[in-house]
Short mmCIF file of C-alpha atoms and ligand atoms in Angstrom, two decimals:
data_model
loop_
_atom_site.label_atom_id
_atom_site.label_comp_id
_atom_site.label_asym_id
_atom_site.label_seq_id
_atom_site.Cartn_x
_atom_site.Cartn_y
_atom_site.Cartn_z
CA UNK A 675 146.81 38.79 87.41
CA UNK A 676 149.07 40.23 85.23
CA UNK A 677 150.48 43.52 85.81
CA UNK A 678 151.71 45.83 83.26
CA UNK A 679 155.30 46.75 83.10
CA UNK A 680 156.84 49.62 81.09
CA UNK A 681 159.95 47.90 79.94
CA UNK A 682 161.00 44.18 79.65
CA UNK A 683 165.09 43.46 79.63
CA UNK A 684 166.34 40.05 78.72
CA UNK A 685 169.27 39.00 80.97
CA UNK A 686 171.84 36.66 80.68
CA UNK A 687 173.93 35.77 83.51
CA UNK A 688 171.35 36.08 86.61
CA UNK A 689 172.52 33.12 88.62
CA UNK A 690 176.04 34.71 88.68
CA UNK A 691 177.44 36.37 91.83
CA UNK A 692 177.02 39.90 90.17
CA UNK A 693 173.78 38.99 87.82
CA UNK A 694 172.25 37.84 91.52
CA UNK A 695 172.28 41.37 92.85
CA UNK A 696 171.81 42.80 89.35
CA UNK A 697 168.54 41.09 89.15
CA UNK A 698 167.18 41.91 92.57
CA UNK A 699 168.29 45.51 91.75
CA UNK A 700 166.10 45.51 88.61
CA UNK A 701 163.30 43.78 90.23
CA UNK A 702 163.30 46.44 93.14
CA UNK A 703 163.38 49.38 90.52
CA UNK A 704 160.07 47.61 88.70
CA UNK A 705 161.51 46.46 85.69
CA UNK A 706 160.44 42.97 84.06
CA UNK A 707 163.26 40.60 83.48
CA UNK A 708 163.24 37.73 81.43
CA UNK A 709 165.95 35.84 83.02
CA UNK A 710 168.05 33.19 80.50
CA UNK A 711 168.75 30.16 82.89
CA UNK A 712 171.44 27.08 81.60
CA UNK A 713 169.59 23.79 81.82
CA UNK A 714 168.45 22.36 84.09
CA UNK A 715 166.00 25.17 84.39
CA UNK A 716 164.19 23.64 87.80
CA UNK A 717 167.66 23.41 89.66
CA UNK A 718 169.22 26.54 88.49
CA UNK A 719 165.73 28.20 89.35
CA UNK A 720 165.67 26.73 92.66
CA UNK A 721 169.21 28.38 93.71
CA UNK A 722 168.46 31.25 92.16
CA UNK A 723 165.44 31.95 94.31
CA UNK A 724 167.43 30.95 97.32
CA UNK A 725 170.05 33.43 96.58
CA UNK A 726 167.81 36.10 95.82
CA UNK A 727 165.87 35.35 99.21
CA UNK A 728 169.50 35.36 100.89
CA UNK A 729 169.77 38.93 99.46
CA UNK A 730 166.96 40.56 100.52
CA UNK A 731 164.18 39.61 97.96
CA UNK A 732 161.66 37.04 97.78
CA UNK A 733 161.28 36.86 93.82
CA UNK A 734 158.20 34.08 94.18
CA UNK A 735 155.61 36.83 93.89
CA UNK A 736 157.43 38.54 90.82
CA UNK A 737 157.64 35.23 89.05
CA UNK A 738 153.82 34.54 89.57
CA UNK A 739 152.89 38.23 88.60
CA UNK A 740 155.00 37.89 85.45
CA UNK A 741 157.39 40.61 86.53
CA UNK A 742 160.09 37.95 86.58
CA UNK A 743 160.18 35.17 83.34
CA UNK A 744 162.42 32.35 83.38
CA UNK A 745 163.41 30.89 80.50
CA UNK A 746 166.16 28.16 79.69
CA UNK A 747 168.71 28.80 77.17
CA UNK A 748 172.88 29.05 76.49
CA UNK A 749 175.70 31.01 75.10
CA UNK A 750 176.40 31.06 72.03
CA UNK A 751 173.66 28.34 70.43
CA UNK A 752 170.57 28.37 72.56
CA UNK A 753 169.21 31.45 72.95
CA UNK A 754 165.35 31.13 73.48
CA UNK A 755 162.56 32.13 71.34
CA UNK A 756 160.71 35.41 72.55
CA UNK A 757 157.60 33.82 73.66
CA UNK A 758 157.07 36.49 76.40
CA UNK A 759 156.50 39.25 74.08
CA UNK A 760 158.22 42.39 73.41
CA UNK A 761 161.88 43.13 74.47
CA UNK A 762 163.10 46.73 74.73
CA UNK A 763 166.61 46.08 75.61
CA UNK A 764 169.16 43.08 76.57
CA UNK A 765 171.22 43.19 79.54
CA UNK A 766 174.02 40.76 78.67
CA UNK A 767 176.10 39.77 81.91
CA UNK A 768 176.98 35.88 81.33
CA UNK A 769 180.77 35.14 81.35
CA UNK A 770 182.87 32.52 81.32
CA UNK A 771 185.89 33.50 84.04
CA UNK A 772 188.30 30.94 82.66
CA UNK A 773 191.55 32.59 82.84
CA UNK A 774 192.80 30.58 80.07
CA UNK A 775 191.79 28.38 77.10
CA UNK A 776 192.51 24.95 77.84
CA UNK A 777 194.38 24.61 74.68
CA UNK A 778 191.39 24.71 72.44
CA UNK A 779 191.44 28.60 71.12
CA UNK A 780 187.54 27.71 70.08
CA UNK A 781 186.59 26.66 73.68
CA UNK A 782 186.13 29.16 76.85
CA UNK A 783 186.73 31.81 77.41
CA UNK A 784 186.10 32.65 73.89
CA UNK A 785 183.20 30.54 73.32
CA UNK A 786 180.82 31.92 75.96
CA UNK A 787 182.36 35.55 76.06
CA UNK A 788 183.13 36.23 71.94
CA UNK A 789 180.66 33.84 70.32
CA UNK A 790 178.06 34.66 73.02
CA UNK A 791 178.57 38.31 72.04
CA UNK A 792 177.92 37.32 68.41
CA UNK A 793 174.76 35.48 69.24
CA UNK A 794 173.46 38.58 71.49
CA UNK A 795 173.60 40.97 68.47
CA UNK A 796 172.34 38.17 66.27
CA UNK A 797 169.26 37.90 68.53
CA UNK A 798 168.41 41.47 68.93
CA UNK A 799 168.85 41.89 65.39
CA UNK A 800 166.18 39.07 64.83
CA UNK A 801 163.80 40.49 67.33
CA UNK A 802 164.20 44.27 66.69
CA UNK A 803 165.97 45.07 70.23
CA UNK A 804 168.36 48.13 69.38
CA UNK A 805 169.46 48.91 72.69
CA UNK A 806 172.24 46.77 74.53
CA UNK A 807 173.96 47.04 77.65
CA UNK A 808 176.97 44.71 78.30
CA UNK A 809 178.91 43.71 81.31
CA UNK A 810 182.47 43.87 80.27
CA UNK A 811 185.64 44.19 82.43
CA UNK A 812 187.94 47.13 83.45
CA UNK A 813 190.92 44.68 82.50
CA UNK A 814 190.09 45.17 78.80
CA UNK A 815 192.90 47.34 78.80
CA UNK A 816 195.62 45.08 79.06
CA UNK A 817 198.70 45.85 80.02
CA UNK A 818 197.70 49.38 79.29
CA UNK A 819 198.79 51.79 81.77
CA UNK A 820 198.30 55.33 82.98
CA UNK A 821 195.11 56.69 83.29
CA UNK A 822 192.71 54.20 81.62
CA UNK A 823 189.86 56.08 79.70
CA UNK A 824 186.36 55.36 79.28
CA UNK A 825 186.41 54.59 75.86
CA UNK A 826 187.11 51.63 73.62
CA UNK A 827 190.81 50.46 73.64
CA UNK A 828 192.35 50.73 70.25
CA UNK A 829 194.81 49.45 69.08
CA UNK A 830 194.25 46.22 70.56
CA UNK A 831 196.39 46.30 73.83
CA UNK A 832 198.38 43.49 75.08
CA UNK A 833 196.57 41.14 77.42
CA UNK A 834 197.47 39.27 80.40
CA UNK A 835 195.02 36.69 79.91
CA UNK A 836 192.40 34.91 77.63
CA UNK A 837 190.01 36.10 79.68
CA UNK A 838 190.59 39.94 79.15
CA UNK A 839 191.34 39.34 75.51
CA UNK A 840 187.97 37.48 75.11
CA UNK A 841 186.28 40.56 77.06
CA UNK A 842 187.78 42.84 74.61
CA UNK A 843 186.64 41.19 71.75
CA UNK A 844 183.24 41.17 72.93
CA UNK A 845 183.70 44.73 73.52
CA UNK A 846 184.96 45.52 69.78
CA UNK A 847 181.79 43.31 68.67
CA UNK A 848 179.29 45.35 70.15
CA UNK A 849 181.01 48.37 69.27
CA UNK A 850 180.46 47.47 65.77
CA UNK A 851 176.83 46.60 65.97
CA UNK A 852 176.27 49.52 67.77
CA UNK A 853 177.33 51.47 64.44
CA UNK A 854 174.24 51.00 62.56
CA UNK A 855 171.84 53.99 63.09
CA UNK A 856 169.23 53.67 65.68
CA UNK A 857 171.26 51.29 67.97
CA UNK A 858 172.70 52.18 71.66
CA UNK A 859 174.99 50.47 73.26
CA UNK A 860 176.31 50.68 77.12
CA UNK A 861 179.12 48.84 78.48
CA UNK A 862 179.88 48.37 82.09
CA UNK A 863 183.41 48.00 83.30
CA UNK A 864 183.68 46.57 86.67
CA UNK A 865 187.16 46.11 88.43
CA UNK A 866 187.62 43.11 90.72
CA UNK A 867 184.28 42.39 92.83
CA UNK A 868 184.24 41.58 96.12
CA UNK A 869 181.23 41.25 98.58
CA UNK A 870 178.50 43.34 99.75
CA UNK A 871 179.36 46.40 101.26
CA UNK A 872 176.96 46.16 104.08
CA UNK A 873 176.81 42.50 104.72
CA UNK A 874 179.80 40.99 103.18
CA UNK A 875 177.09 38.51 101.57
CA UNK A 876 179.24 36.70 98.49
CA UNK A 877 178.85 33.73 96.55
CA UNK A 878 181.94 33.69 94.76
CA UNK A 879 185.59 33.27 96.71
CA UNK A 880 188.15 33.89 94.10
CA UNK A 881 191.07 37.11 94.30
CA UNK A 882 191.21 38.64 97.49
CA UNK A 883 189.24 35.53 99.05
CA UNK A 884 191.43 33.12 97.68
CA UNK A 885 194.43 34.86 98.84
CA UNK A 886 193.06 35.50 102.20
CA UNK A 887 192.75 31.86 102.57
CA UNK A 888 196.20 31.17 101.88
CA UNK A 889 197.39 33.82 104.44
CA UNK A 890 195.22 31.66 106.79
CA UNK A 891 196.91 28.58 105.83
CA UNK A 892 200.49 30.60 106.33
CA UNK A 893 199.51 31.34 109.74
CA UNK A 894 198.53 27.90 110.41
CA UNK A 895 201.69 26.30 109.20
CA UNK A 896 204.17 29.24 111.03
CA UNK A 897 202.05 29.59 114.29
CA UNK A 898 203.94 28.34 117.58
CA UNK A 899 201.46 28.05 120.16
CA UNK A 900 202.86 29.87 123.38
CA UNK A 901 204.63 32.47 121.16
CA UNK A 902 201.75 35.01 121.49
CA UNK A 903 199.13 35.79 118.93
CA UNK A 904 200.78 37.35 116.43
CA UNK A 905 203.17 35.15 114.58
CA UNK A 906 206.51 36.38 112.99
CA UNK A 907 207.02 35.24 109.45
CA UNK A 908 209.64 37.56 107.37
CA UNK A 909 208.73 37.36 103.68
CA UNK A 910 208.81 39.60 100.70
CA UNK A 911 205.83 40.96 98.97
CA UNK A 912 206.07 41.69 95.66
CA UNK A 913 205.00 45.38 94.52
CA UNK A 914 205.12 48.56 96.19
CA UNK A 915 202.83 49.34 99.60
CA UNK A 916 201.37 52.85 98.30
CA UNK A 917 200.37 50.51 94.74
CA UNK A 918 196.46 50.12 95.10
CA UNK A 919 194.22 47.21 93.95
CA UNK A 920 191.07 47.97 92.26
CA UNK A 921 188.43 46.12 94.02
CA UNK A 922 184.77 47.23 94.13
CA UNK A 923 181.74 46.02 96.27
CA UNK A 924 179.43 43.83 94.37
CA UNK A 925 176.13 45.81 95.51
CA UNK A 926 177.74 49.01 94.57
CA UNK A 927 178.59 47.78 90.82
CA UNK A 928 174.87 46.04 90.90
CA UNK A 929 173.13 49.09 91.89
CA UNK A 930 175.08 51.44 89.13
CA UNK A 931 174.49 49.09 86.52
CA UNK A 932 170.39 48.58 87.54
CA UNK A 933 170.03 52.49 88.05
CA UNK A 934 171.57 53.15 84.55
CA UNK A 935 169.49 50.06 82.60
CA UNK A 936 166.12 51.83 83.70
CA UNK A 937 167.26 55.24 82.69
CA UNK A 938 167.64 55.28 79.00
CA UNK A 939 169.12 58.80 79.19
CA UNK A 940 172.27 57.16 80.59
CA UNK A 941 172.46 54.76 77.86
CA UNK A 942 175.39 54.67 75.30
CA UNK A 943 178.34 55.20 77.04
CA UNK A 944 180.91 53.08 78.90
CA UNK A 945 180.99 53.11 82.58
CA UNK A 946 184.13 52.26 84.74
CA UNK A 947 182.72 50.70 87.77
CA UNK A 948 185.77 50.68 89.71
CA UNK A 949 186.88 52.09 93.11
CA UNK A 950 187.74 55.86 93.17
CA UNK A 951 189.76 55.45 96.37
CA UNK A 952 190.99 51.83 95.90
CA UNK A 953 192.95 50.58 98.94
CA UNK A 954 196.47 50.58 98.97
CA UNK A 955 198.69 47.36 98.83
CA UNK A 956 199.62 48.39 102.93
CA UNK A 957 196.04 48.94 103.95
CA UNK A 958 195.55 45.06 102.75
CA UNK A 959 198.70 44.08 104.26
CA UNK A 960 197.76 45.42 107.59
CA UNK A 961 194.26 44.04 107.57
CA UNK A 962 195.73 40.41 106.69
CA UNK A 963 198.18 40.97 109.39
CA UNK A 964 195.59 42.30 111.91
CA UNK A 965 192.80 39.38 111.04
CA UNK A 966 195.46 36.55 110.66
CA UNK A 967 197.82 37.78 113.80
CA UNK A 968 200.69 38.07 111.50
CA UNK A 969 204.09 40.54 111.06
CA UNK A 970 207.40 40.31 109.42
CA UNK A 971 206.04 40.77 105.85
CA UNK A 972 207.86 43.48 103.67
CA UNK A 973 207.42 45.02 100.10
CA UNK A 974 210.30 44.37 97.51
CA UNK A 975 210.60 44.55 93.94
CA UNK A 976 208.26 41.96 91.92
CA UNK A 977 211.18 40.65 89.92
CA UNK A 978 213.38 39.95 92.92
CA UNK A 979 210.49 37.82 94.44
CA UNK A 980 208.45 35.94 91.91
CA UNK A 981 210.42 32.82 90.81
CA UNK A 982 212.84 33.10 93.72
CA UNK A 983 210.66 32.62 96.84
CA UNK A 984 211.56 31.14 100.22
CA UNK A 985 208.86 28.31 101.28
CA UNK A 986 207.03 30.63 103.57
CA UNK A 987 206.92 33.38 100.29
CA UNK A 988 206.13 30.36 97.87
CA UNK A 989 202.83 29.66 99.56
CA UNK A 990 201.47 32.80 99.02
CA UNK A 991 203.27 33.82 95.80
CA UNK A 992 203.73 30.44 93.52
CA UNK A 993 200.17 29.47 94.21
CA UNK A 994 198.91 32.93 94.16
CA UNK A 995 199.66 33.02 90.15
CA UNK A 996 196.23 33.99 89.52
CA UNK A 997 196.37 37.65 90.90
CA UNK A 998 200.22 38.21 91.14
CA UNK A 999 200.43 40.44 87.68
CA UNK A 1000 197.48 42.49 89.21
CA UNK A 1001 199.29 43.15 92.32
CA UNK A 1002 202.30 44.59 90.14
CA UNK A 1003 200.15 46.15 87.36
CA UNK A 1004 197.62 48.53 88.77
CA UNK A 1005 196.44 50.94 86.23
CA UNK A 1006 194.26 54.21 87.09
CA UNK A 1007 190.48 54.22 85.93
CA UNK A 1008 189.21 57.25 84.41
CA UNK A 1009 185.48 57.31 85.92
CA UNK A 1010 184.02 60.75 84.43
CA UNK A 1011 180.75 58.82 83.05
CA UNK A 1012 180.21 56.94 86.18
CA UNK A 1013 180.89 59.89 88.59
CA UNK A 1014 178.28 62.01 86.60
CA UNK A 1015 175.53 59.30 87.16
CA UNK A 1016 176.63 59.18 90.64
CA UNK A 1017 176.02 62.76 91.39
CA UNK A 1018 172.89 63.08 89.69
CA UNK A 1019 171.39 60.15 91.56
CA UNK A 1020 173.18 61.33 95.09
CA UNK A 1021 174.98 58.02 94.90
CA UNK A 1022 178.41 57.38 97.27
CA UNK A 1023 180.81 54.61 96.86
CA UNK A 1024 181.23 52.62 99.96
CA UNK A 1025 184.94 52.98 100.80
CA UNK A 1026 187.01 50.24 101.46
CA UNK A 1027 188.65 51.17 104.92
CA UNK A 1028 189.85 48.86 107.57
CA UNK A 1029 186.66 47.97 109.17
CA UNK A 1030 184.77 47.08 105.84
CA UNK A 1031 187.62 45.00 104.71
CA UNK A 1032 188.12 43.06 108.27
CA UNK A 1033 183.96 42.46 107.82
CA UNK A 1034 184.63 41.09 104.32
CA UNK A 1035 187.18 38.71 105.65
CA UNK A 1036 185.19 37.77 108.81
CA UNK A 1037 182.12 37.02 106.51
CA UNK A 1038 183.97 34.69 104.08
CA UNK A 1039 185.95 33.00 106.94
CA UNK A 1040 182.60 31.92 108.86
CA UNK A 1041 181.68 30.32 105.56
CA UNK A 1042 185.26 28.57 105.19
CA UNK A 1043 186.44 30.71 102.08
CA UNK A 1044 183.13 29.37 100.07
CA UNK A 1045 184.01 25.60 100.80
CA UNK A 1046 181.14 23.27 101.75
CA UNK A 1047 178.88 26.18 101.48
CA UNK A 1048 177.16 25.78 98.11
CA UNK A 1049 179.09 28.95 97.22
CA UNK A 1050 180.52 29.06 93.20
CA UNK A 1051 183.54 27.47 93.67
CA UNK A 1052 186.86 27.60 91.19
CA UNK A 1053 186.85 24.31 89.07
CA UNK A 1054 189.95 22.65 90.65
CA UNK A 1055 190.78 21.47 87.10
CA UNK A 1056 190.69 24.89 86.02
CA UNK A 1057 192.94 26.18 88.99
CA UNK A 1058 195.46 22.93 88.24
CA UNK A 1059 195.75 24.09 84.36
CA UNK A 1060 196.05 27.87 85.61
CA UNK A 1061 198.74 27.01 88.03
CA UNK A 1062 200.64 25.05 85.34
CA UNK A 1063 200.49 27.34 82.86
CA UNK A 1064 200.56 30.75 84.78
CA UNK A 1065 204.09 31.66 84.65
CA UNK A 1066 204.55 30.78 80.94
CA UNK A 1067 201.65 32.92 80.05
CA UNK A 1068 202.38 35.74 81.80
CA UNK A 1069 206.01 36.00 80.86
CA UNK A 1070 204.81 35.46 77.35
CA UNK A 1071 202.28 38.26 77.64
CA UNK A 1072 204.51 40.96 79.19
CA UNK A 1073 204.87 43.80 77.32
N1 LIG B 419 183.61 38.53 89.28
C1 LIG B 419 184.43 39.71 89.19
O1 LIG B 419 185.26 40.12 89.78
C2 LIG B 419 184.03 40.43 87.75
C3 LIG B 419 185.09 41.64 87.95
C4 LIG B 419 184.79 42.62 86.62
C5 LIG B 419 183.89 41.89 85.33
N2 LIG B 419 183.24 41.10 85.58
C6 LIG B 419 182.05 40.55 84.76
O2 LIG B 419 180.80 40.59 85.54
C7 LIG B 419 179.87 39.58 84.77
C8 LIG B 419 179.40 38.90 85.91
O3 LIG B 419 180.46 37.56 86.31
P1 LIG B 419 180.43 36.86 87.72
O4 LIG B 419 181.45 37.15 88.54
O5 LIG B 419 179.06 37.21 88.49
O6 LIG B 419 180.59 35.75 87.17
P2 LIG B 419 179.78 34.17 87.42
O7 LIG B 419 179.62 34.26 89.24
O8 LIG B 419 180.91 33.25 86.96
O9 LIG B 419 178.70 34.07 86.56
C9 LIG B 419 178.60 33.75 84.93
C10 LIG B 419 177.28 33.73 84.97
O10 LIG B 419 177.20 33.50 83.08
C11 LIG B 419 176.76 32.48 83.28
N3 LIG B 419 176.80 31.92 82.00
C12 LIG B 419 178.27 31.51 81.89
N4 LIG B 419 178.76 30.78 80.74
C13 LIG B 419 177.42 30.78 80.35
C14 LIG B 419 177.03 30.22 78.90
N5 LIG B 419 177.86 29.58 77.93
N6 LIG B 419 175.62 30.41 78.47
C15 LIG B 419 175.11 31.20 79.08
N7 LIG B 419 175.10 31.48 80.45
C16 LIG B 419 176.37 31.34 80.93
C17 LIG B 419 176.37 31.64 84.49
O11 LIG B 419 175.48 30.72 84.84
P3 LIG B 419 175.27 29.53 85.54
O12 LIG B 419 175.15 29.78 86.91
O13 LIG B 419 174.89 28.55 84.46
O14 LIG B 419 176.95 28.73 85.52
C18 LIG B 419 176.14 32.67 85.50
O15 LIG B 419 174.96 32.80 85.44
C19 LIG B 419 180.89 39.15 83.55
O16 LIG B 419 180.33 39.53 82.31
C20 LIG B 419 182.14 39.00 83.84
O17 LIG B 419 183.02 39.22 83.08
C21 LIG B 419 183.16 40.23 86.91
#
């Protein structure tokens, strides 16, 4: 039997880390979703159904009832024809998370993120869709500092990575599209995502997890059995103890996206889906020390550490190129639009305190930091490329 659903959302990127949670939350709110999956469809479909079940929703019934329609397509060239009937809105969540181009300025991340955004707006125009919700990133602010507003960042900021620039270019394209009367654009800007705040579940093991894994390696290398549980490793940590790292649990971000998506009265704004009380570097340091059994780290000016590391420091800071600039550049995000919706709907931010950070670490460590678990892994080629080019790129892009 085919149920009648009030609204249909075309969604990209539902097979990704955030997309899995957003799809679950949209379906739980009764939304009909047409999810665009890359080929091979059968393989992506099976993985999607498995992950959704792991995060608490058996969607086979939704597929049978027609609440969830799975179609093949990809960006930028292969969005599907609307064989499912009317589309009320597009939730564009797909992106390439490549930090830098591989020397090809037409390649990723630009191809998926910028050409993909053009393709989404063209598809909307072709099929009479006037409501686009796009997932961006809080770091379209680039090197801008101070309080980052929930507005478009113009003039163009200086960026740390091609990824940030590609997401900024996409925002501007969507903004231009929305200037025609009758069109509505909503932009979601999450900061760094970590696992589910209640369970720890994640399928993405970059950033926070990648760093934690390196701390674990450091411990293994310097641990002397017989010297007690806590290993003394004196090393400098670039940055200040009271600087913050803006990480946000994936379930909070997905819930906000879904709640706003199903309520047109909240569309048409930019939302910073960031942590209103981000953990300090010092809290992270204490959690890592406690979890892995270490002491001896101390904060030092970044320019005294990066590039002039001891062997122990090298393990963390030479290989941890991917997040080093974010350790030393920590803007604050205005969240007025987001707070208004949270207050209206009675949503609280799940504070990342010691217990929650240890729970996230524990969940990921038990899955061997995403290795051998079928989680979404970083492409090793991408890592090698990023490592090689990272220092040059950061230097070049510094303000
Ligand atoms: N993760 C974070 O910390 C973070 C922070 C801020 C903002 N965001 C934003 O949040 C969104 C989701 O990110 P995520 O972390 O969930 O990324 P992810 O796990 O890498 O997922 C990316 C999704 O996009 C799809 N995709 C990639 N290239 C595509 C293409 N050319 N055509 C069609 N689909 C394509 C992927 O499909 P396949 O499954 O087929 O690969 C997947 O569904 C992105 O817009 C990202 O910029 C993420």
